[in-house]
PDB file of C-alpha atoms in Angstrom:
ATOM      1  CA  MET A1239      -4.558  -1.172   7.001  1.00 52.00           C
ATOM      2  CA  ARG A1240      -3.656   0.222   3.526  1.00 49.00           C
ATOM      3  CA  THR A1241      -1.128   2.781   3.265  1.00 49.00           C
ATOM      4  CA  SER A1242       0.024   4.824   0.407  1.00 44.00           C
ATOM      5  CA  SER A1243       2.959   2.421  -0.321  1.00 41.00           C
ATOM      6  CA  LYS A1244       0.673  -0.373  -1.120  1.00 47.00           C
ATOM      7  CA  THR A1245       2.517  -3.172   0.605  1.00 43.00           C
ATOM      8  CA  ILE A1246       0.316  -3.155   2.446  1.00 40.00           C
ATOM      9  CA  LEU A1247       0.173  -2.073   0.617  1.00 40.00           C
ATOM     10  CA  GLY A1248       2.598  -3.525   1.093  1.00 42.00           C
ATOM     11  CA  SER A1249       1.904  -3.039   0.897  1.00 42.00           C
ATOM     12  CA  LYS A1250      -0.012  -3.385  -2.272  1.00 43.00           C
ATOM     13  CA  ALA A1251       3.951  -1.052  -1.039  1.00 40.00           C
ATOM     14  CA  LYS A1252       0.575   0.501  -2.550  1.00 41.00           C
ATOM     15  CA  SER A1253       2.648   6.712  -2.573  1.00 39.00           C
ATOM     16  CA  THR A1254      -0.102   9.282  -3.088  1.00 36.00           C
ATOM     17  CA  PHE A1255      -0.578  12.851  -4.360  1.00 33.00           C
ATOM     18  CA  VAL A1256      -0.014  15.746  -1.792  1.00 35.00           C
ATOM     19  CA  GLY A1257      -3.352  17.034  -0.831  1.00 38.00           C
ATOM     20  CA  LEU A1258      -4.115  20.595  -0.158  1.00 33.00           C
ATOM     21  CA  SER A1259      -3.946  21.924   3.511  1.00 35.00           C
ATOM     22  CA  ALA A1260      -6.980  22.001   5.479  1.00 35.00           C
ATOM     23  CA  ILE A1261      -8.408  25.468   6.002  1.00 30.00           C
ATOM     24  CA  LEU A1262      -9.105  26.232   9.623  1.00 31.00           C
ATOM     25  CA  LEU A1263     -12.366  28.392  10.017  1.00 31.00           C
ATOM     26  CA  ALA A1264     -12.361  30.793  12.964  1.00 34.00           C
ATOM     27  CA  SER A1265     -15.499  31.133  14.937  1.00 36.00           C
ATOM     28  CA  THR A1266     -16.637  33.521  17.529  1.00 33.00           C
ATOM     29  CA  ALA A1267     -18.737  30.858  19.204  1.00 38.00           C
ATOM     30  CA  ALA A1268     -15.684  29.614  21.241  1.00 38.00           C
ATOM     31  CA  PRO A1269     -17.793  27.479  23.700  1.00 42.00           C
ATOM     32  CA  ALA A1270     -19.515  25.707  20.933  1.00 43.00           C
ATOM     33  CA  PHE A1271     -16.385  24.952  19.166  1.00 39.00           C
ATOM     34  CA  ALA A1272     -14.787  23.523  22.447  1.00 42.00           C
ATOM     35  CA  GLN A1273     -17.751  21.200  22.864  1.00 46.00           C
ATOM     36  CA  ASP A1274     -17.441  19.918  19.361  1.00 48.00           C
ATOM     37  CA  GLU A1275     -13.604  19.359  19.945  1.00 48.00           C
ATOM     38  CA  GLU A1276     -14.289  17.455  23.078  1.00 45.00           C
ATOM     39  CA  ALA A1277     -16.931  15.155  21.503  1.00 45.00           C
ATOM     40  CA  GLU A1278     -14.648  14.412  18.722  1.00 47.00           C
ATOM     41  CA  SER A1279     -11.816  13.478  20.876  1.00 50.00           C
ATOM     42  CA  THR A1280     -13.960  11.054  22.891  1.00 64.00           C
ATOM     43  CA  SER A1281     -15.335   9.443  19.847  1.00 85.00           C
ATOM     44  CA  SER A1282     -14.434   5.704  19.431  1.00 95.00           C
ATOM     45  CA  ILE A1283     -14.368   6.135  15.622  1.00 97.00           C
ATOM     46  CA  THR A1284     -11.204   7.600  13.880  1.00 97.00           C
ATOM     47  CA  ILE A1285     -11.156   8.743  10.386  1.00 98.00           C
ATOM     48  CA  SER A1286      -7.737   9.244   8.607  1.00 97.00           C
ATOM     49  CA  GLY A1287      -6.490   9.681   5.155  1.00 98.00           C
ATOM     50  CA  ASN A1288      -3.345   9.794   2.922  1.00 98.00           C
ATOM     51  CA  ALA A1289      -2.450  11.271  -0.256  1.00 98.00           C
ATOM     52  CA  ALA A1290       0.609  11.310  -2.462  1.00 98.00           C
ATOM     53  CA  VAL A1291       2.299  11.945  -5.870  1.00 98.00           C
ATOM     54  CA  THR A1292       4.850   9.207  -6.877  1.00 98.00           C
ATOM     55  CA  SER A1293       7.257   9.011  -9.908  1.00 98.00           C
ATOM     56  CA  ASP A1294       6.234   5.403 -10.485  1.00 97.00           C
ATOM     57  CA  TYR A1295       3.648   3.232  -9.005  1.00 97.00           C
ATOM     58  CA  ARG A1296       5.501  -0.135  -8.144  1.00 98.00           C
ATOM     59  CA  PHE A1297       3.244  -2.859  -6.817  1.00 97.00           C
ATOM     60  CA  ARG A1298       5.573  -5.677  -5.250  1.00 98.00           C
ATOM     61  CA  GLY A1299       8.399  -4.434  -7.439  1.00 97.00           C
ATOM     62  CA  VAL A1300       6.545  -4.203 -10.765  1.00 97.00           C
ATOM     63  CA  SER A1301       5.382  -0.977 -12.408  1.00 96.00           C
ATOM     64  CA  LEU A1302       1.741  -0.479 -12.853  1.00 95.00           C
ATOM     65  CA  SER A1303       1.956   3.102 -14.203  1.00 95.00           C
ATOM     66  CA  GLY A1304       4.331   2.196 -17.053  1.00 93.00           C
ATOM     67  CA  GLY A1305       7.214   4.141 -15.288  1.00 94.00           C
ATOM     68  CA  ASP A1306       4.990   7.222 -15.284  1.00 95.00           C
ATOM     69  CA  ILE A1307       3.904   9.674 -12.278  1.00 97.00           C
ATOM     70  CA  ALA A1308       1.029   8.008 -10.280  1.00 98.00           C
ATOM     71  CA  ILE A1309      -1.486   9.802  -8.093  1.00 98.00           C
ATOM     72  CA  GLN A1310      -2.932   7.943  -5.141  1.00 98.00           C
ATOM     73  CA  GLY A1311      -4.966   8.367  -1.995  1.00 98.00           C
ATOM     74  CA  GLY A1312      -7.023   6.561   0.631  1.00 98.00           C
ATOM     75  CA  ILE A1313      -9.232   6.947   3.587  1.00 98.00           C
ATOM     76  CA  ASP A1314      -9.390   4.619   6.523  1.00 98.00           C
ATOM     77  CA  ILE A1315     -12.229   4.441   9.365  1.00 98.00           C
ATOM     78  CA  SER A1316     -11.103   2.635  12.514  1.00 98.00           C
ATOM     79  CA  HIS A1317     -12.868   1.763  15.767  1.00 98.00           C
ATOM     80  CA  GLU A1318     -11.124   1.679  18.965  1.00 96.00           C
ATOM     81  CA  SER A1319     -11.615  -2.091  19.107  1.00 97.00           C
ATOM     82  CA  GLY A1320      -9.255  -2.424  16.387  1.00 97.00           C
ATOM     83  CA  PHE A1321     -11.726  -3.223  13.576  1.00 98.00           C
ATOM     84  CA  TYR A1322     -11.437  -1.009  10.395  1.00 98.00           C
ATOM     85  CA  ILE A1323     -12.407  -0.441   6.926  1.00 98.00           C
ATOM     86  CA  GLY A1324     -10.800   1.667   4.222  1.00 98.00           C
ATOM     87  CA  THR A1325     -10.210   2.352   0.472  1.00 98.00           C
ATOM     88  CA  TRP A1326      -7.282   3.161  -1.537  1.00 98.00           C
ATOM     89  CA  GLY A1327      -6.654   4.269  -5.187  1.00 98.00           C
ATOM     90  CA  SER A1328      -4.216   4.848  -7.593  1.00 98.00           C
ATOM     91  CA  SER A1329      -3.825   6.053 -11.413  1.00 97.00           C
ATOM     92  CA  LEU A1330      -2.517   3.503 -13.767  1.00 95.00           C
ATOM     93  CA  GLU A1331      -0.972   3.528 -17.270  1.00 87.00           C
ATOM     94  CA  GLY A1332      -4.168   2.450 -19.096  1.00 68.00           C
ATOM     95  CA  LYS A1333      -2.694   2.237 -22.483  1.00 68.00           C
ATOM     96  CA  ILE A1334      -0.569  -0.623 -21.905  1.00 64.00           C
ATOM     97  CA  ASN A1335      -2.585  -2.954 -19.871  1.00 80.00           C
ATOM     98  CA  PRO A1336      -6.124  -4.255 -19.694  1.00 89.00           C
ATOM     99  CA  TYR A1337      -6.965  -2.843 -16.358  1.00 91.00           C
ATOM    100  CA  GLY A1338      -7.533   0.746 -17.499  1.00 91.00           C
ATOM    101  CA  GLY A1339      -6.427   3.890 -15.760  1.00 93.00           C
ATOM    102  CA  VAL A1340      -7.623   3.411 -12.202  1.00 96.00           C
ATOM    103  CA  GLU A1341      -6.961   0.897  -9.570  1.00 97.00           C
ATOM    104  CA  LEU A1342      -9.456   1.072  -6.447  1.00 98.00           C
ATOM    105  CA  ASP A1343      -8.944  -1.263  -3.472  1.00 98.00           C
ATOM    106  CA  VAL A1344     -11.426  -1.770  -0.651  1.00 98.00           C
ATOM    107  CA  TYR A1345     -10.481  -3.501   2.546  1.00 98.00           C
ATOM    108  CA  GLY A1346     -11.445  -4.460   6.032  1.00 98.00           C
ATOM    109  CA  GLY A1347      -9.951  -6.304   8.922  1.00 98.00           C
ATOM    110  CA  TRP A1348      -8.630  -5.955  12.482  1.00 98.00           C
ATOM    111  CA  SER A1349      -5.305  -4.698  13.906  1.00 98.00           C
ATOM    112  CA  GLY A1350      -4.349  -4.673  17.619  1.00 97.00           C
ATOM    113  CA  GLU A1351      -1.553  -5.102  19.997  1.00 96.00           C
ATOM    114  CA  VAL A1352      -1.612  -8.808  21.058  1.00 95.00           C
ATOM    115  CA  THR A1353       1.225  -8.531  23.651  1.00 93.00           C
ATOM    116  CA  SER A1354       3.610  -5.768  24.629  1.00 90.00           C
ATOM    117  CA  GLY A1355       5.275  -4.473  21.394  1.00 91.00           C
ATOM    118  CA  VAL A1356       3.770  -6.925  19.040  1.00 96.00           C
ATOM    119  CA  THR A1357       0.902  -6.096  16.646  1.00 98.00           C
ATOM    120  CA  VAL A1358      -1.248  -8.354  14.420  1.00 98.00           C
ATOM    121  CA  ASP A1359      -3.106  -7.065  11.311  1.00 98.00           C
ATOM    122  CA  VAL A1360      -5.542  -9.591   9.439  1.00 98.00           C
ATOM    123  CA  GLY A1361      -7.994  -8.649   6.818  1.00 98.00           C
ATOM    124  CA  LEU A1362      -9.471  -9.066   3.286  1.00 98.00           C
ATOM    125  CA  LEU A1363      -8.461  -6.636   0.445  1.00 98.00           C
ATOM    126  CA  TYR A1364     -10.322  -6.588  -2.856  1.00 98.00           C
ATOM    127  CA  TYR A1365      -8.890  -5.008  -5.935  1.00 98.00           C
ATOM    128  CA  LEU A1366     -11.071  -3.381  -8.511  1.00 97.00           C
ATOM    129  CA  TYR A1367     -10.328  -1.821 -12.011  1.00 96.00           C
ATOM    130  CA  PRO A1368     -13.579   0.138 -12.863  1.00 94.00           C
ATOM    131  CA  ASN A1369     -12.530   1.075 -16.289  1.00 91.00           C
ATOM    132  CA  GLY A1370     -10.743  -1.854 -17.490  1.00 91.00           C
ATOM    133  CA  VAL A1371     -11.476  -3.797 -20.566  1.00 90.00           C
ATOM    134  CA  LYS A1372     -15.243  -4.626 -20.782  1.00 89.00           C
ATOM    135  CA  GLY A1373     -16.099  -8.236 -20.719  1.00 87.00           C
ATOM    136  CA  VAL A1374     -12.811  -9.390 -19.024  1.00 90.00           C
ATOM    137  CA  ASP A1375     -12.941 -10.261 -15.376  1.00 92.00           C
ATOM    138  CA  LEU A1376     -10.079  -8.368 -13.809  1.00 94.00           C
ATOM    139  CA  ASP A1377     -11.018  -7.718 -10.072  1.00 97.00           C
ATOM    140  CA  TYR A1378      -9.797 -10.167  -7.410  1.00 98.00           C
ATOM    141  CA  PHE A1379      -9.705 -10.589  -3.778  1.00 98.00           C
ATOM    142  CA  GLU A1380      -6.714 -11.464  -1.342  1.00 98.00           C
ATOM    143  CA  PRO A1381      -6.860 -12.156   2.523  1.00 98.00           C
ATOM    144  CA  TYR A1382      -3.839 -10.995   4.291  1.00 98.00           C
ATOM    145  CA  ALA A1383      -2.135 -11.111   7.709  1.00 98.00           C
ATOM    146  CA  SER A1384       0.993  -9.625   9.223  1.00 98.00           C
ATOM    147  CA  VAL A1385       2.919  -9.393  12.489  1.00 98.00           C
ATOM    148  CA  ALA A1386       4.909  -6.347  13.569  1.00 98.00           C
ATOM    149  CA  ALA A1387       7.330  -5.944  16.400  1.00 98.00           C
ATOM    150  CA  THR A1388      10.029  -3.618  17.573  1.00 94.00           C
ATOM    151  CA  ILE A1389      13.443  -5.227  17.999  1.00 91.00           C
ATOM    152  CA  GLY A1390      15.806  -2.701  19.596  1.00 91.00           C
ATOM    153  CA  PRO A1391      15.860   0.366  17.147  1.00 93.00           C
ATOM    154  CA  VAL A1392      14.384  -1.642  14.327  1.00 97.00           C
ATOM    155  CA  GLU A1393      10.685  -2.132  13.587  1.00 97.00           C
ATOM    156  CA  ALA A1394      10.145  -5.463  11.913  1.00 98.00           C
ATOM    157  CA  THR A1395       7.084  -6.773   9.898  1.00 98.00           C
ATOM    158  CA  VAL A1396       6.558 -10.229   8.407  1.00 98.00           C
ATOM    159  CA  GLY A1397       3.424 -10.850   6.326  1.00 98.00           C
ATOM    160  CA  VAL A1398       1.548 -13.237   3.930  1.00 98.00           C
ATOM    161  CA  ALA A1399      -1.210 -12.553   1.386  1.00 98.00           C
ATOM    162  CA  TRP A1400      -2.756 -15.176  -0.527  1.00 98.00           C
ATOM    163  CA  ALA A1401      -5.159 -14.725  -3.494  1.00 98.00           C
ATOM    164  CA  PRO A1402      -7.105 -18.119  -4.103  1.00 98.00           C
ATOM    165  CA  LYS A1403      -7.913 -19.228  -7.776  1.00 97.00           C
ATOM    166  CA  GLN A1404      -9.928 -16.728  -9.499  1.00 97.00           C
ATOM    167  CA  ASP A1405     -10.749 -15.970 -13.263  1.00 94.00           C
ATOM    168  CA  SER A1406      -8.915 -12.832 -13.008  1.00 94.00           C
ATOM    169  CA  LEU A1407      -5.697 -14.655 -12.032  1.00 96.00           C
ATOM    170  CA  GLY A1408      -6.096 -17.088 -14.924  1.00 93.00           C
ATOM    171  CA  ASN A1409      -7.824 -19.535 -12.601  1.00 95.00           C
ATOM    172  CA  ASP A1410      -4.506 -19.754 -10.721  1.00 97.00           C
ATOM    173  CA  ASP A1411      -3.683 -18.627  -7.032  1.00 98.00           C
ATOM    174  CA  ASN A1412      -1.088 -16.223  -5.855  1.00 98.00           C
ATOM    175  CA  LEU A1413       0.921 -16.341  -2.634  1.00 98.00           C
ATOM    176  CA  TYR A1414       2.934 -13.507  -1.349  1.00 98.00           C
ATOM    177  CA  LEU A1415       5.400 -13.549   1.659  1.00 98.00           C
ATOM    178  CA  TYR A1416       7.166 -10.415   2.638  1.00 98.00           C
ATOM    179  CA  THR A1417       9.518  -8.845   5.396  1.00 98.00           C
ATOM    180  CA  ASP A1418       9.845  -5.081   5.978  1.00 98.00           C
ATOM    181  CA  LEU A1419      12.322  -3.460   8.131  1.00 98.00           C
ATOM    182  CA  SER A1420      12.795   0.074   9.224  1.00 98.00           C
ATOM    183  CA  ALA A1421      14.806   2.133  11.642  1.00 98.00           C
ATOM    184  CA  GLY A1422      15.073   5.772  12.428  1.00 97.00           C
ATOM    185  CA  ILE A1423      18.332   7.527  12.417  1.00 97.00           C
ATOM    186  CA  PRO A1424      18.587   9.255  15.924  1.00 95.00           C
ATOM    187  CA  ASN A1425      18.230  12.869  16.173  1.00 96.00           C
ATOM    188  CA  THR A1426      17.134  13.100  12.583  1.00 97.00           C
ATOM    189  CA  PRO A1427      13.861  13.059  10.701  1.00 97.00           C
ATOM    190  CA  ILE A1428      15.174  10.115   8.515  1.00 98.00           C
ATOM    191  CA  THR A1429      13.887   6.683   8.459  1.00 98.00           C
ATOM    192  CA  LEU A1430      15.694   3.967   6.760  1.00 98.00           C
ATOM    193  CA  ASN A1431      13.481   1.182   5.081  1.00 98.00           C
ATOM    194  CA  GLY A1432      14.095  -2.362   3.669  1.00 98.00           C
ATOM    195  CA  HIS A1433      11.748  -4.706   1.965  1.00 98.00           C
ATOM    196  CA  LEU A1434      12.042  -8.282   0.705  1.00 98.00           C
ATOM    197  CA  GLY A1435       9.227 -10.161  -1.098  1.00 98.00           C
ATOM    198  CA  TYR A1436       8.470 -13.559  -2.569  1.00 98.00           C
ATOM    199  CA  THR A1437       5.736 -14.437  -4.935  1.00 98.00           C
ATOM    200  CA  LYS A1438       4.502 -17.701  -6.048  1.00 98.00           C
ATOM    201  CA  GLY A1439       1.693 -17.929  -8.541  1.00 98.00           C
ATOM    202  CA  ALA A1440      -0.018 -15.851 -10.995  1.00 97.00           C
ATOM    203  CA  LEU A1441       1.581 -12.435 -10.116  1.00 97.00           C
ATOM    204  CA  ALA A1442       5.168 -13.660  -9.939  1.00 98.00           C
ATOM    205  CA  PRO A1443       7.512 -11.054 -11.690  1.00 98.00           C
ATOM    206  CA  PRO A1444       9.206 -13.545 -14.049  1.00 98.00           C
ATOM    207  CA  LEU A1445       5.705 -14.877 -15.115  1.00 97.00           C
ATOM    208  CA  LEU A1446       4.350 -11.435 -15.746  1.00 95.00           C
ATOM    209  CA  ALA A1447       7.566 -10.625 -17.836  1.00 96.00           C
ATOM    210  CA  GLY A1448       6.885 -13.571 -20.232  1.00 95.00           C
ATOM    211  CA  THR A1449       8.709 -16.485 -18.826  1.00 97.00           C
ATOM    212  CA  ALA A1450       7.398 -19.956 -17.593  1.00 97.00           C
ATOM    213  CA  ASP A1451       8.695 -19.305 -14.103  1.00 97.00           C
ATOM    214  CA  ASP A1452       5.720 -18.653 -11.562  1.00 97.00           C
ATOM    215  CA  SER A1453       8.040 -17.617  -8.630  1.00 98.00           C
ATOM    216  CA  GLY A1454      10.324 -14.747  -7.943  1.00 98.00           C
ATOM    217  CA  LEU A1455      11.680 -12.029  -5.628  1.00 98.00           C
ATOM    218  CA  ASP A1456      11.101  -8.436  -5.177  1.00 98.00           C
ATOM    219  CA  TYR A1457      13.192  -5.921  -2.948  1.00 98.00           C
ATOM    220  CA  SER A1458      13.674  -2.465  -2.150  1.00 98.00           C
ATOM    221  CA  VAL A1459      15.767  -0.188  -0.067  1.00 98.00           C
ATOM    222  CA  GLY A1460      15.097   3.373   0.694  1.00 98.00           C
ATOM    223  CA  ALA A1461      14.533   6.175   3.095  1.00 98.00           C
ATOM    224  CA  ASP A1462      11.726   8.527   4.397  1.00 98.00           C
ATOM    225  CA  TRP A1463      12.222  12.146   5.458  1.00 98.00           C
ATOM    226  CA  ALA A1464       9.574  13.433   7.727  1.00 98.00           C
ATOM    227  CA  ILE A1465       9.366  17.345   6.479  1.00 98.00           C
ATOM    228  CA  THR A1466       6.612  17.842   8.866  1.00 97.00           C
ATOM    229  CA  GLY A1467       4.485  15.806  11.200  1.00 94.00           C
ATOM    230  CA  ASN A1468       2.265  15.114   8.156  1.00 97.00           C
ATOM    231  CA  LEU A1469       4.406  15.618   5.096  1.00 98.00           C
ATOM    232  CA  THR A1470       6.922  13.036   4.150  1.00 98.00           C
ATOM    233  CA  ALA A1471       9.336  12.699   1.296  1.00 98.00           C
ATOM    234  CA  SER A1472      10.802   9.432   0.377  1.00 98.00           C
ATOM    235  CA  ILE A1473      13.075   7.753  -2.097  1.00 98.00           C
ATOM    236  CA  MET A1474      13.354   4.094  -2.958  1.00 98.00           C
ATOM    237  CA  TYR A1475      15.396   1.754  -5.040  1.00 98.00           C
ATOM    238  CA  THR A1476      13.226  -1.422  -6.073  1.00 98.00           C
ATOM    239  CA  GLY A1477      13.832  -4.260  -8.406  1.00 98.00           C
ATOM    240  CA  VAL A1478      12.578  -7.811  -9.131  1.00 98.00           C
ATOM    241  CA  GLU A1479      13.956 -11.333 -10.199  1.00 97.00           C
ATOM    242  CA  GLY A1480      13.433 -12.172 -13.872  1.00 97.00           C
ATOM    243  CA  PRO A1481      13.562 -10.437 -17.235  1.00 97.00           C
ATOM    244  CA  SER A1482      14.124  -6.705 -17.293  1.00 97.00           C
ATOM    245  CA  ILE A1483      11.445  -4.934 -19.260  1.00 96.00           C
ATOM    246  CA  ASN A1484      11.777  -1.201 -19.392  1.00 95.00           C
ATOM    247  CA  SER A1485       9.106   0.651 -17.234  1.00 94.00           C
ATOM    248  CA  PHE A1486       7.645  -2.760 -16.102  1.00 95.00           C
ATOM    249  CA  THR A1487      10.023  -5.136 -14.434  1.00 97.00           C
ATOM    250  CA  ASP A1488      13.399  -3.192 -14.502  1.00 97.00           C
ATOM    251  CA  ASP A1489      15.164  -1.781 -11.683  1.00 98.00           C
ATOM    252  CA  ALA A1490      13.861   1.712 -10.745  1.00 98.00           C
ATOM    253  CA  VAL A1491      14.483   4.664  -8.457  1.00 98.00           C
ATOM    254  CA  VAL A1492      11.134   5.917  -7.129  1.00 98.00           C
ATOM    255  CA  PHE A1493      10.604   9.336  -5.509  1.00 98.00           C
ATOM    256  CA  THR A1494       7.273  10.029  -3.364  1.00 98.00           C
ATOM    257  CA  LEU A1495       5.912  12.955  -1.774  1.00 98.00           C
ATOM    258  CA  GLY A1496       3.038  12.155   0.624  1.00 98.00           C
ATOM    259  CA  VAL A1497       0.703  13.836   3.244  1.00 98.00           C
ATOM    260  CA  SER A1498      -1.409  12.095   5.978  1.00 97.00           C
ATOM    261  CA  PHE A1499      -4.291  13.772   7.582  1.00 94.00           C
TER     262      PHE A1499
END
C-alpha cells in the first residue's frame, strides 16, 4: 500500500501535510454509541489515511516539487483478506515540468503474511497528472511487488516496480529495484532508515538530468521520531547518480511532518 513516503511509495518514498485533529463528539446516548463502536470493531473493512507536509517531494531521489514544500495525503481501504485499494496525492512544481501542479496515484493489490514474519505485497499503481500539459500523454501505470521480513532488530524490504512501454515514458519501459532497511533504537521513539534503489529505463536519474545513461542509483538515510502514536517527524538525506541539477537531481536534506489516522 502507498504511504506518505512514496516508495512505496516507495515508495513512490511518495511525506504529507499534517491534518487537523479529529473532533470527538460527546453523546448522551451511550448505549447507541457503544453499539456503533462494536459494529466498527467487528467490520472486515478498515479505512485509514495519512497526511503530511514535506520540505521537498523526492520521488526515487529526484525532486518533483522543484525543491519546494509539498503537501500530500492518501486514503486506503483494506479488507481482512488482504486486498486493498487506495489513492495518494501530492502537490508538484507545475511551473518547471509538463505534469502540472498535482500528482494523483490510484492503486490496488493484496498484502499478507505468507509465512511467520514474512509479508508479501503485490499490486498495480496508476500515476495521473490531471492538470498537466493538454494534448500530452503523461499518465502511466506500474505493477509492483515487495517482500518484507524482520531480521533480528532490523526490518528489511526488497521490492520491484516495472512500468512497461507507454507513450508517457517515450515508448520506453522502466524497471526499479530497491531495498529498504529500518531499525528502532531501543527505549526511544526513534527509528533509523536506509534505502537503496536502482532504475533502468525512462525514469533513470542520469537520463532525466540530460545524459544518455538510462540507469542509475538513488539512496537515502534518515530517521523518524514518533512524537505520538499518530504524529511523526522525519529527516532524510537523499541523492542520486548522475549530474547534479539544483532542486532536481542534487543531494538534499528533507524534513517531513506527517500524521496517520
